[in-house]
mmCIF file of C-alpha atoms in Angstrom:
data_model
loop_
_atom_site.group_PDB
_atom_site.id
_atom_site.type_symbol
_atom_site.label_atom_id
_atom_site.label_comp_id
_atom_site.label_asym_id
_atom_site.label_seq_id
_atom_site.Cartn_x
_atom_site.Cartn_y
_atom_site.Cartn_z
ATOM 1 C CA UNK A 1 38.104 31.141 72.295
ATOM 2 C CA UNK A 2 39.108 27.616 71.377
ATOM 3 C CA UNK A 3 41.893 26.102 73.437
ATOM 4 C CA UNK A 4 44.129 25.907 70.349
ATOM 5 C CA UNK A 5 43.591 29.621 69.641
ATOM 6 C CA UNK A 6 44.485 30.572 73.236
ATOM 7 C CA UNK A 7 47.633 28.469 72.981
ATOM 8 C CA UNK A 8 48.510 30.154 69.683
ATOM 9 C CA UNK A 9 48.112 33.615 71.254
ATOM 10 C CA UNK A 10 50.342 32.681 74.182
ATOM 11 C CA UNK A 11 52.959 31.144 71.885
ATOM 12 C CA UNK A 12 53.032 34.141 69.532
ATOM 13 C CA UNK A 13 53.293 36.632 72.409
ATOM 14 C CA UNK A 14 56.128 34.639 73.953
ATOM 15 C CA UNK A 15 58.145 35.045 70.737
ATOM 16 C CA UNK A 16 57.349 38.746 70.466
ATOM 17 C CA UNK A 17 54.826 38.359 67.649
ATOM 18 C CA UNK A 18 52.133 40.375 69.404
ATOM 19 C CA UNK A 19 50.569 41.743 66.216
ATOM 20 C CA UNK A 20 50.245 38.205 64.845
ATOM 21 C CA UNK A 21 48.561 37.230 68.121
ATOM 22 C CA UNK A 22 46.070 40.074 67.623
ATOM 23 C CA UNK A 23 45.401 38.818 64.083
ATOM 24 C CA UNK A 24 44.586 35.394 65.545
ATOM 25 C CA UNK A 25 42.169 37.101 67.950
ATOM 26 C CA UNK A 26 40.580 39.035 65.089
ATOM 27 C CA UNK A 27 39.970 35.845 63.140
ATOM 28 C CA UNK A 28 38.429 34.332 66.267
ATOM 29 C CA UNK A 29 36.111 37.337 66.613
ATOM 30 C CA UNK A 30 34.928 36.990 63.007
ATOM 31 C CA UNK A 31 33.991 33.376 63.634
ATOM 32 C CA UNK A 32 32.223 34.392 66.881
ATOM 33 C CA UNK A 33 34.896 32.591 68.865
ATOM 34 C CA UNK A 34 35.520 35.458 71.290
ATOM 35 C CA UNK A 35 35.794 33.719 74.665
ATOM 36 C CA UNK A 36 39.040 34.922 76.258
ATOM 37 C CA UNK A 37 40.963 33.399 79.128
ATOM 38 C CA UNK A 38 43.226 35.166 81.622
ATOM 39 C CA UNK A 39 46.388 33.441 80.363
ATOM 40 C CA UNK A 40 45.888 34.689 76.788
ATOM 41 C CA UNK A 41 45.123 38.243 77.954
ATOM 42 C CA UNK A 42 48.123 38.246 80.290
ATOM 43 C CA UNK A 43 50.305 37.055 77.416
ATOM 44 C CA UNK A 44 49.116 40.046 75.374
ATOM 45 C CA UNK A 45 49.787 42.473 78.244
ATOM 46 C CA UNK A 46 53.260 41.013 78.710
ATOM 47 C CA UNK A 47 53.898 41.057 74.965
ATOM 48 C CA UNK A 48 53.053 44.750 74.629
ATOM 49 C CA UNK A 49 55.217 45.505 77.683
ATOM 50 C CA UNK A 50 58.166 43.722 76.088
ATOM 51 C CA UNK A 51 57.672 45.825 72.960
ATOM 52 C CA UNK A 52 57.608 48.981 75.086
ATOM 53 C CA UNK A 53 54.053 49.927 74.103
ATOM 54 C CA UNK A 54 52.615 50.584 77.542
ATOM 55 C CA UNK A 55 49.503 52.300 76.147
ATOM 56 C CA UNK A 56 48.454 49.101 74.344
ATOM 57 C CA UNK A 57 49.402 46.978 77.350
ATOM 58 C CA UNK A 58 47.158 49.087 79.577
ATOM 59 C CA UNK A 59 44.372 49.031 76.993
ATOM 60 C CA UNK A 60 44.309 45.216 77.025
ATOM 61 C CA UNK A 61 44.432 45.243 80.835
ATOM 62 C CA UNK A 62 41.478 47.685 81.057
ATOM 63 C CA UNK A 63 39.402 45.741 78.512
ATOM 64 C CA UNK A 64 39.721 42.454 80.400
ATOM 65 C CA UNK A 65 36.974 43.063 83.042
ATOM 66 C CA UNK A 66 34.537 44.172 80.338
ATOM 67 C CA UNK A 67 35.108 40.842 78.610
ATOM 68 C CA UNK A 68 34.443 38.934 81.807
ATOM 69 C CA UNK A 69 38.133 38.149 82.439
ATOM 70 C CA UNK A 70 39.546 39.359 85.778
ATOM 71 C CA UNK A 71 43.268 40.225 85.796
ATOM 72 C CA UNK A 72 45.140 37.968 88.208
ATOM 73 C CA UNK A 73 48.400 38.466 90.108
ATOM 74 C CA UNK A 74 50.418 37.464 87.006
ATOM 75 C CA UNK A 75 48.651 40.059 84.855
ATOM 76 C CA UNK A 76 49.188 42.793 87.436
ATOM 77 C CA UNK A 77 52.852 41.865 87.873
ATOM 78 C CA UNK A 78 53.494 41.887 84.110
ATOM 79 C CA UNK A 79 52.077 45.408 83.795
ATOM 80 C CA UNK A 80 53.769 46.729 86.959
ATOM 81 C CA UNK A 81 57.111 45.383 85.760
ATOM 82 C CA UNK A 82 56.527 46.924 82.332
ATOM 83 C CA UNK A 83 55.844 50.310 83.884
ATOM 84 C CA UNK A 84 59.055 50.142 85.931
ATOM 85 C CA UNK A 85 61.228 49.010 83.020
ATOM 86 C CA UNK A 86 59.954 51.752 80.723
ATOM 87 C CA UNK A 87 60.285 54.589 83.223
ATOM 88 C CA UNK A 88 56.669 54.929 84.396
ATOM 89 C CA UNK A 89 57.441 54.358 88.060
ATOM 90 C CA UNK A 90 54.466 56.157 89.590
ATOM 91 C CA UNK A 91 52.031 54.306 87.345
ATOM 92 C CA UNK A 92 53.567 51.016 88.450
ATOM 93 C CA UNK A 93 53.310 51.907 92.132
ATOM 94 C CA UNK A 94 49.717 53.120 91.692
ATOM 95 C CA UNK A 95 48.810 49.870 89.964
ATOM 96 C CA UNK A 96 50.300 47.889 92.862
ATOM 97 C CA UNK A 97 48.031 49.772 95.271
ATOM 98 C CA UNK A 98 45.044 49.108 92.975
ATOM 99 C CA UNK A 99 45.994 45.440 92.978
ATOM 100 C CA UNK A 100 45.890 45.269 96.754
ATOM 101 C CA UNK A 101 42.668 47.248 97.028
ATOM 102 C CA UNK A 102 41.100 44.876 94.520
ATOM 103 C CA UNK A 103 41.922 41.900 96.723
ATOM 104 C CA UNK A 104 44.547 40.407 94.392
ATOM 105 C CA UNK A 105 47.427 39.125 96.512
ATOM 106 C CA UNK A 106 50.995 39.779 95.284
ATOM 107 C CA UNK A 107 52.984 36.685 94.353
ATOM 108 C CA UNK A 108 56.716 36.030 94.635
ATOM 109 C CA UNK A 109 57.474 37.859 91.382
ATOM 110 C CA UNK A 110 55.384 40.886 92.376
ATOM 111 C CA UNK A 111 57.306 41.218 95.632
ATOM 112 C CA UNK A 112 60.688 40.789 93.922
ATOM 113 C CA UNK A 113 59.726 43.384 91.310
ATOM 114 C CA UNK A 114 58.642 45.971 93.926
ATOM 115 C CA UNK A 115 61.659 45.327 96.156
ATOM 116 C CA UNK A 116 63.928 45.868 93.154
ATOM 117 C CA UNK A 117 62.270 49.183 92.333
ATOM 118 C CA UNK A 118 62.502 50.512 95.897
ATOM 119 C CA UNK A 119 66.160 49.423 96.028
ATOM 120 C CA UNK A 120 66.882 51.164 92.735
ATOM 121 C CA UNK A 121 65.922 54.513 94.253
ATOM 122 C CA UNK A 122 67.566 53.763 97.607
ATOM 123 C CA UNK A 123 64.279 53.658 99.525
ATOM 124 C CA UNK A 124 65.289 50.718 101.678
ATOM 125 C CA UNK A 125 62.680 51.155 104.408
ATOM 126 C CA UNK A 126 59.975 50.389 101.859
ATOM 127 C CA UNK A 127 62.021 47.535 100.384
ATOM 128 C CA UNK A 128 62.508 45.962 103.841
ATOM 129 C CA UNK A 129 58.786 46.294 104.640
ATOM 130 C CA UNK A 130 57.880 44.219 101.591
ATOM 131 C CA UNK A 131 60.731 41.777 102.172
ATOM 132 C CA UNK A 132 59.597 41.172 105.784
ATOM 133 C CA UNK A 133 55.950 40.969 104.717
ATOM 134 C CA UNK A 134 56.548 38.046 102.359
ATOM 135 C CA UNK A 135 56.665 35.189 104.937
ATOM 136 C CA UNK A 136 53.775 36.797 106.862
ATOM 137 C CA UNK A 137 51.671 36.550 103.682
ATOM 138 C CA UNK A 138 52.796 32.986 103.060
ATOM 139 C CA UNK A 139 55.101 33.879 100.159
ATOM 140 C CA UNK A 140 58.417 32.009 100.426
ATOM 141 C CA UNK A 141 61.404 34.180 99.613
ATOM 142 C CA UNK A 142 63.851 32.765 97.082
ATOM 143 C CA UNK A 143 67.452 33.475 96.060
ATOM 144 C CA UNK A 144 66.242 36.218 93.686
ATOM 145 C CA UNK A 145 64.480 37.988 96.577
ATOM 146 C CA UNK A 146 67.711 38.046 98.548
ATOM 147 C CA UNK A 147 69.916 38.909 95.574
ATOM 148 C CA UNK A 148 67.640 41.805 94.627
ATOM 149 C CA UNK A 149 67.980 43.360 98.070
ATOM 150 C CA UNK A 150 71.710 42.587 98.316
ATOM 151 C CA UNK A 151 72.225 44.225 94.896
ATOM 152 C CA UNK A 152 70.493 47.396 96.069
ATOM 153 C CA UNK A 153 72.428 47.516 99.330
ATOM 154 C CA UNK A 154 75.768 47.028 97.553
ATOM 155 C CA UNK A 155 74.901 49.633 94.935
ATOM 156 C CA UNK A 156 74.251 52.188 97.661
ATOM 157 C CA UNK A 157 77.320 51.269 99.719
ATOM 158 C CA UNK A 158 75.403 49.552 102.552
ATOM 159 C CA UNK A 159 77.837 46.645 102.663
ATOM 160 C CA UNK A 160 77.384 45.716 106.333
ATOM 161 C CA UNK A 161 73.647 45.361 105.761
ATOM 162 C CA UNK A 162 74.381 43.238 102.699
ATOM 163 C CA UNK A 163 76.553 40.865 104.775
ATOM 164 C CA UNK A 164 73.881 40.586 107.473
ATOM 165 C CA UNK A 165 71.388 39.706 104.762
ATOM 166 C CA UNK A 166 73.764 37.068 103.402
ATOM 167 C CA UNK A 167 73.865 35.448 106.851
ATOM 168 C CA UNK A 168 70.047 35.613 107.126
ATOM 169 C CA UNK A 169 69.828 34.022 103.712
ATOM 170 C CA UNK A 170 71.968 31.085 104.824
ATOM 171 C CA UNK A 171 69.982 30.699 108.063
ATOM 172 C CA UNK A 172 66.793 30.494 106.010
ATOM 173 C CA UNK A 173 68.347 27.586 104.131
ATOM 174 C CA UNK A 174 68.766 29.449 100.851
ATOM 175 C CA UNK A 175 72.123 28.795 99.196
ATOM 176 C CA UNK A 176 73.903 31.877 97.831
ATOM 177 C CA UNK A 177 74.276 31.758 94.050
ATOM 178 C CA UNK A 178 77.043 32.879 91.724
ATOM 179 C CA UNK A 179 75.101 36.135 91.348
ATOM 180 C CA UNK A 180 75.191 36.663 95.134
ATOM 181 C CA UNK A 181 78.978 36.381 95.243
ATOM 182 C CA UNK A 182 79.435 38.552 92.143
ATOM 183 C CA UNK A 183 77.347 41.275 93.783
ATOM 184 C CA UNK A 184 79.491 41.224 96.918
ATOM 185 C CA UNK A 185 82.795 41.136 95.029
ATOM 186 C CA UNK A 186 81.610 44.074 92.933
ATOM 187 C CA UNK A 187 80.215 45.982 95.925
ATOM 188 C CA UNK A 188 83.435 45.737 97.921
ATOM 189 C CA UNK A 189 85.502 46.430 94.800
ATOM 190 C CA UNK A 190 83.591 49.664 94.184
ATOM 191 C CA UNK A 191 84.154 50.613 97.831
ATOM 192 C CA UNK A 192 87.898 49.998 97.406
ATOM 193 C CA UNK A 193 87.863 47.275 100.099
ATOM 194 C CA UNK A 194 89.836 44.722 98.128
ATOM 195 C CA UNK A 195 90.588 42.325 101.007
ATOM 196 C CA UNK A 196 86.824 41.880 101.461
ATOM 197 C CA UNK A 197 86.330 41.532 97.705
ATOM 198 C CA UNK A 198 88.984 38.789 97.609
ATOM 199 C CA UNK A 199 87.350 37.099 100.612
ATOM 200 C CA UNK A 200 84.085 36.663 98.697
ATOM 201 C CA UNK A 201 85.991 35.751 95.540
ATOM 202 C CA UNK A 202 87.550 32.864 97.497
ATOM 203 C CA UNK A 203 84.225 31.983 99.169
ATOM 204 C CA UNK A 204 82.698 31.768 95.727
ATOM 205 C CA UNK A 205 85.283 29.190 94.622
ATOM 206 C CA UNK A 206 84.940 27.270 97.907
ATOM 207 C CA UNK A 207 81.170 27.087 97.314
ATOM 208 C CA UNK A 208 81.735 25.364 93.987
ATOM 209 C CA UNK A 209 81.133 28.335 91.696
ATOM 210 C CA UNK A 210 83.915 28.973 89.170
ATOM 211 C CA UNK A 211 84.508 32.722 88.856
ATOM 212 C CA UNK A 212 83.168 34.159 85.604
ATOM 213 C CA UNK A 213 84.362 37.032 83.438
ATOM 214 C CA UNK A 214 81.911 39.211 85.393
ATOM 215 C CA UNK A 215 83.680 38.260 88.656
ATOM 216 C CA UNK A 216 87.134 38.980 87.272
ATOM 217 C CA UNK A 217 86.009 42.273 85.759
ATOM 218 C CA UNK A 218 84.701 43.370 89.171
ATOM 219 C CA UNK A 219 88.015 42.441 90.839
ATOM 220 C CA UNK A 220 90.148 44.102 88.157
ATOM 221 C CA UNK A 221 88.012 47.262 88.324
ATOM 222 C CA UNK A 222 88.411 47.291 92.116
ATOM 223 C CA UNK A 223 92.196 47.051 91.960
ATOM 224 C CA UNK A 224 92.251 49.789 89.314
ATOM 225 C CA UNK A 225 90.060 51.959 91.550
ATOM 226 C CA UNK A 226 92.607 51.732 94.392
ATOM 227 C CA UNK A 227 95.402 52.291 91.833
ATOM 228 C CA UNK A 228 96.974 48.884 92.405
ATOM 229 C CA UNK A 229 97.799 48.264 88.744
ATOM 230 C CA UNK A 230 100.242 45.461 89.518
ATOM 231 C CA UNK A 231 97.496 43.442 91.219
ATOM 232 C CA UNK A 232 95.027 44.338 88.472
ATOM 233 C CA UNK A 233 97.410 42.886 85.862
ATOM 234 C CA UNK A 234 98.037 39.779 87.993
ATOM 235 C CA UNK A 235 94.263 39.233 88.189
ATOM 236 C CA UNK A 236 94.018 39.816 84.426
ATOM 237 C CA UNK A 237 96.737 37.169 83.868
ATOM 238 C CA UNK A 238 95.014 34.750 86.263
ATOM 239 C CA UNK A 239 91.813 35.188 84.301
ATOM 240 C CA UNK A 240 93.544 34.176 81.063
ATOM 241 C CA UNK A 241 95.363 31.260 82.748
ATOM 242 C CA UNK A 242 91.967 29.892 83.771
ATOM 243 C CA UNK A 243 90.979 29.938 80.073
ATOM 244 C CA UNK A 244 88.533 32.765 80.631
ATOM 245 C CA UNK A 245 88.637 35.121 77.671
ATOM 246 C CA UNK A 246 88.828 38.785 78.709
ATOM 247 C CA UNK A 247 85.826 40.719 77.434
ATOM 248 C CA UNK A 248 85.482 44.175 75.927
ATOM 249 C CA UNK A 249 84.619 45.374 79.443
ATOM 250 C CA UNK A 250 87.876 43.909 80.827
ATOM 251 C CA UNK A 251 90.035 45.717 78.301
ATOM 252 C CA UNK A 252 88.116 48.987 78.623
ATOM 253 C CA UNK A 253 88.610 48.922 82.426
ATOM 254 C CA UNK A 254 92.367 48.484 82.000
ATOM 255 C CA UNK A 255 92.683 51.019 79.165
ATOM 256 C CA UNK A 256 90.847 53.575 81.287
ATOM 257 C CA UNK A 257 92.972 52.838 84.375
ATOM 258 C CA UNK A 258 96.304 53.091 82.516
ATOM 259 C CA UNK A 259 95.150 56.292 80.821
ATOM 260 C CA UNK A 260 94.239 57.819 84.194
ATOM 261 C CA UNK A 261 97.690 56.882 85.494
ATOM 262 C CA UNK A 262 99.123 58.587 82.394
ATOM 263 C CA UNK A 263 100.680 55.280 81.328
ATOM 264 C CA UNK A 264 99.614 55.811 77.732
ATOM 265 C CA UNK A 265 102.013 53.214 76.309
ATOM 266 C CA UNK A 266 100.378 50.510 78.437
ATOM 267 C CA UNK A 267 96.915 51.830 77.554
ATOM 268 C CA UNK A 268 97.677 51.565 73.824
ATOM 269 C CA UNK A 269 99.151 48.078 74.356
ATOM 270 C CA UNK A 270 95.824 47.020 75.861
ATOM 271 C CA UNK A 271 93.970 48.516 72.899
ATOM 272 C CA UNK A 272 96.249 46.620 70.502
ATOM 273 C CA UNK A 273 95.769 43.338 72.401
ATOM 274 C CA UNK A 274 92.018 43.893 72.374
ATOM 275 C CA UNK A 275 92.076 44.285 68.582
ATOM 276 C CA UNK A 276 94.239 41.164 68.145
ATOM 277 C CA UNK A 277 91.766 39.027 70.103
ATOM 278 C CA UNK A 278 89.071 39.979 67.598
ATOM 279 C CA UNK A 279 87.004 41.992 70.045
ATOM 280 C CA UNK A 280 85.215 45.013 68.651
ATOM 281 C CA UNK A 281 86.940 48.202 69.693
ATOM 282 C CA UNK A 282 84.017 50.555 70.153
ATOM 283 C CA UNK A 283 83.603 54.282 70.572
ATOM 284 C CA UNK A 284 83.853 53.970 74.363
ATOM 285 C CA UNK A 285 87.349 52.447 74.168
ATOM 286 C CA UNK A 286 88.519 55.242 71.886
ATOM 287 C CA UNK A 287 86.813 57.793 74.099
ATOM 288 C CA UNK A 288 88.809 56.716 77.148
ATOM 289 C CA UNK A 289 92.114 57.203 75.301
ATOM 290 C CA UNK A 290 91.089 60.446 73.624
ATOM 291 C CA UNK A 291 89.969 61.897 76.958
ATOM 292 C CA UNK A 292 93.366 61.184 78.500
ATOM 293 C CA UNK A 293 95.261 62.636 75.524
ATOM 294 C CA UNK A 294 93.107 65.769 75.413
ATOM 295 C CA UNK A 295 93.477 66.325 79.155
ATOM 296 C CA UNK A 296 97.259 66.002 78.797
ATOM 297 C CA UNK A 297 97.270 68.458 75.900
ATOM 298 C CA UNK A 298 98.639 65.840 73.482
ATOM 299 C CA UNK A 299 96.467 66.999 70.609
ATOM 300 C CA UNK A 300 98.655 65.692 67.773
ATOM 301 C CA UNK A 301 98.348 62.177 69.184
ATOM 302 C CA UNK A 302 94.641 62.727 69.874
ATOM 303 C CA UNK A 303 94.042 63.872 66.292
ATOM 304 C CA UNK A 304 95.909 60.847 64.923
ATOM 305 C CA UNK A 305 93.783 58.490 67.048
ATOM 306 C CA UNK A 306 90.617 60.391 66.129
ATOM 307 C CA UNK A 307 91.379 60.037 62.411
ATOM 308 C CA UNK A 308 92.149 56.316 62.791
ATOM 309 C CA UNK A 309 88.615 55.636 64.039
ATOM 310 C CA UNK A 310 87.124 55.923 60.571
ATOM 311 C CA UNK A 311 89.514 53.325 59.118
ATOM 312 C CA UNK A 312 88.450 50.928 61.905
ATOM 313 C CA UNK A 313 84.770 51.476 61.107
ATOM 314 C CA UNK A 314 84.097 53.329 64.363
ATOM 315 C CA UNK A 315 82.020 56.482 63.960
ATOM 316 C CA UNK A 316 82.825 59.296 66.424
ATOM 317 C CA UNK A 317 79.800 60.389 68.462
ATOM 318 C CA UNK A 318 78.940 63.676 70.166
ATOM 319 C CA UNK A 319 81.059 62.820 73.202
ATOM 320 C CA UNK A 320 84.171 62.197 71.075
ATOM 321 C CA UNK A 321 83.752 65.417 69.095
ATOM 322 C CA UNK A 322 83.082 67.478 72.218
ATOM 323 C CA UNK A 323 86.190 65.977 73.799
ATOM 324 C CA UNK A 324 88.337 66.957 70.816
ATOM 325 C CA UNK A 325 86.846 70.465 70.763
ATOM 326 C CA UNK A 326 87.668 70.782 74.466
ATOM 327 C CA UNK A 327 91.256 69.707 73.786
ATOM 328 C CA UNK A 328 91.686 72.230 70.993
ATOM 329 C CA UNK A 329 90.051 74.874 73.164
ATOM 330 C CA UNK A 330 92.581 74.273 75.925
ATOM 331 C CA UNK A 331 95.463 74.821 73.518
ATOM 332 C CA UNK A 332 93.776 77.900 72.046
ATOM 333 C CA UNK A 333 93.170 76.513 68.541
ATOM 334 C CA UNK A 334 89.907 78.235 67.643
ATOM 335 C CA UNK A 335 90.213 77.308 63.960
ATOM 336 C CA UNK A 336 90.502 73.561 64.696
ATOM 337 C CA UNK A 337 87.639 73.700 67.202
ATOM 338 C CA UNK A 338 85.464 75.601 64.722
ATOM 339 C CA UNK A 339 86.276 73.098 61.978
ATOM 340 C CA UNK A 340 85.119 70.220 64.177
ATOM 341 C CA UNK A 341 81.869 72.032 65.001
ATOM 342 C CA UNK A 342 81.282 72.485 61.279
ATOM 343 C CA UNK A 343 82.079 68.809 60.685
ATOM 344 C CA UNK A 344 79.559 67.785 63.337
ATOM 345 C CA UNK A 345 76.826 69.802 61.624
ATOM 346 C CA UNK A 346 77.503 68.068 58.310
ATOM 347 C CA UNK A 347 76.950 64.610 59.825
ATOM 348 C CA UNK A 348 73.900 65.585 61.876
ATOM 349 C CA UNK A 349 75.521 65.898 65.300
ATOM 350 C CA UNK A 350 74.992 68.838 67.656
ATOM 351 C CA UNK A 351 77.863 70.091 69.863
ATOM 352 C CA UNK A 352 77.072 70.577 73.526
ATOM 353 C CA UNK A 353 76.807 73.990 75.170
ATOM 354 C CA UNK A 354 80.350 73.752 76.565
ATOM 355 C CA UNK A 355 81.833 73.169 73.078
ATOM 356 C CA UNK A 356 79.971 76.135 71.633
ATOM 357 C CA UNK A 357 80.840 78.450 74.523
ATOM 358 C CA UNK A 358 84.516 77.470 74.576
ATOM 359 C CA UNK A 359 84.888 78.093 70.843
ATOM 360 C CA UNK A 360 82.957 81.385 71.013
ATOM 361 C CA UNK A 361 85.256 82.581 73.819
ATOM 362 C CA UNK A 362 88.341 81.700 71.758
ATOM 363 C CA UNK A 363 86.999 83.512 68.700
ATOM 364 C CA UNK A 364 86.159 86.581 70.787
ATOM 365 C CA UNK A 365 89.630 86.611 72.356
ATOM 366 C CA UNK A 366 91.088 86.595 68.835
ATOM 367 C CA UNK A 367 88.777 89.409 67.734
ATOM 368 C CA UNK A 368 86.863 87.165 65.327
ATOM 369 C CA UNK A 369 83.497 88.640 66.244
ATOM 370 C CA UNK A 370 81.677 87.754 63.017
ATOM 371 C CA UNK A 371 82.571 84.075 63.362
ATOM 372 C CA UNK A 372 81.570 84.183 67.043
ATOM 373 C CA UNK A 373 78.188 85.765 66.208
ATOM 374 C CA UNK A 374 77.564 83.175 63.489
ATOM 375 C CA UNK A 375 78.319 80.433 66.011
ATOM 376 C CA UNK A 376 75.892 81.943 68.525
ATOM 377 C CA UNK A 377 73.210 81.922 65.803
ATOM 378 C CA UNK A 378 73.980 78.242 65.091
ATOM 379 C CA UNK A 379 73.737 77.502 68.788
ATOM 380 C CA UNK A 380 70.305 79.120 69.077
ATOM 381 C CA UNK A 381 69.130 77.353 65.889
ATOM 382 C CA UNK A 382 70.132 74.042 67.485
ATOM 383 C CA UNK A 383 67.789 74.820 70.400
ATOM 384 C CA UNK A 384 70.552 75.543 72.902
ATOM 385 C CA UNK A 385 70.530 78.446 75.358
ATOM 386 C CA UNK A 386 73.278 81.036 75.322
ATOM 387 C CA UNK A 387 74.323 82.692 78.563
ATOM 388 C CA UNK A 388 74.736 86.261 79.765
ATOM 389 C CA UNK A 389 78.478 85.704 80.100
ATOM 390 C CA UNK A 390 78.774 84.706 76.430
ATOM 391 C CA UNK A 391 76.761 87.748 75.333
ATOM 392 C CA UNK A 392 78.989 89.950 77.498
ATOM 393 C CA UNK A 393 82.176 88.416 76.081
ATOM 394 C CA UNK A 394 80.965 89.145 72.550
ATOM 395 C CA UNK A 395 80.072 92.743 73.423
ATOM 396 C CA UNK A 396 83.483 93.248 75.071
ATOM 397 C CA UNK A 397 85.222 91.795 72.008
ATOM 398 C CA UNK A 398 83.294 94.154 69.726
ATOM 399 C CA UNK A 399 84.183 97.123 71.962
ATOM 400 C CA UNK A 400 87.878 96.202 71.821
ATOM 401 C CA UNK A 401 87.650 95.854 68.056
ATOM 402 C CA UNK A 402 86.002 99.287 67.746
ATOM 403 C CA UNK A 403 88.698 100.868 69.929
ATOM 404 C CA UNK A 404 91.498 99.353 67.889
ATOM 405 C CA UNK A 405 90.031 100.561 64.575
ATOM 406 C CA UNK A 406 89.171 104.064 65.791
ATOM 407 C CA UNK A 407 91.161 106.759 63.947
ATOM 408 C CA UNK A 408 90.889 110.305 65.462
ATOM 409 C CA UNK A 409 90.135 113.150 63.032
ATOM 410 C CA UNK A 410 92.817 115.810 62.557
#
């Protein structure tokens, strides 16, 4: 392959134009210019991985040796990472073992990728083994290596280990980044340890990193988690005073927290402010409010909010419908629940098992056995399993109906 062709393949793969890169290769093959280099092949592997086509990525990888091109550590890492990202964990781990057996040494990115995967599943012994192996193999750890492990430890509540790692990081001469501090603020916020979260928030500023919206969101969420709404609002105000625009995440955190505290007026004020700032109010924001209203039995308000979604260009999803059906079920409105199930069918949505079962129970309690049977048939047609309890409820309802209509002969 000519150098210019190899460069073209790499450039096209980098911009996601993998099929165009293959067309370039095809033209090269027709002109007998079929000499491939490892960089071009790796670019193709990486390109297919980015597109989510792991079969094609593996096919290119497997073809390489037959073309006289040996995959290197970059090629292996690209494919391993692709496997992890697209949910093929075991294939990624198997490939890592193949890599080692083949004498290809992992590089910094390989180690970081594997450490991240072990942390994701909470298998820290394996993560630590690789982390400790890096300097032994002559691979210098970087801030990403540390942040990856700190992220995993914080996610799984191992905050003391995360702090020890932060100290080790500093001793190794690696300066914590904004990401490092955000991870710790978030970790302690999720644990409800707000004094520690504020400590790292202040350390972050002292280290020359201005807090970002991500930092503030983590703090606000932490205060909401410990039900300190006054401090959450003060942090929200501080965020705006620092000319940091609250994000959709910020508002959703506060809407959810006020709704859980049953401060619906404040929750709706946050929704209104969110709309005024020009942020898109999505289905999740509506869902938070609808959930609170349905749980409180305020179905008139819930219905009004539900109907307003369409005028705002927000389409209700399965979760929203199921929530409304649950609310109507709690108040015993079988007709309204049944109407929503019918509405879902018309727009191609399928209620969940709980929505079906709740509505069937209501219909049976009201003696509407035909409607209940029809709903069971719909449920089965949708590929959902009924239960013995639902079948029994229907049989009991039919028996009651038969008893009530029985007229003894004279």
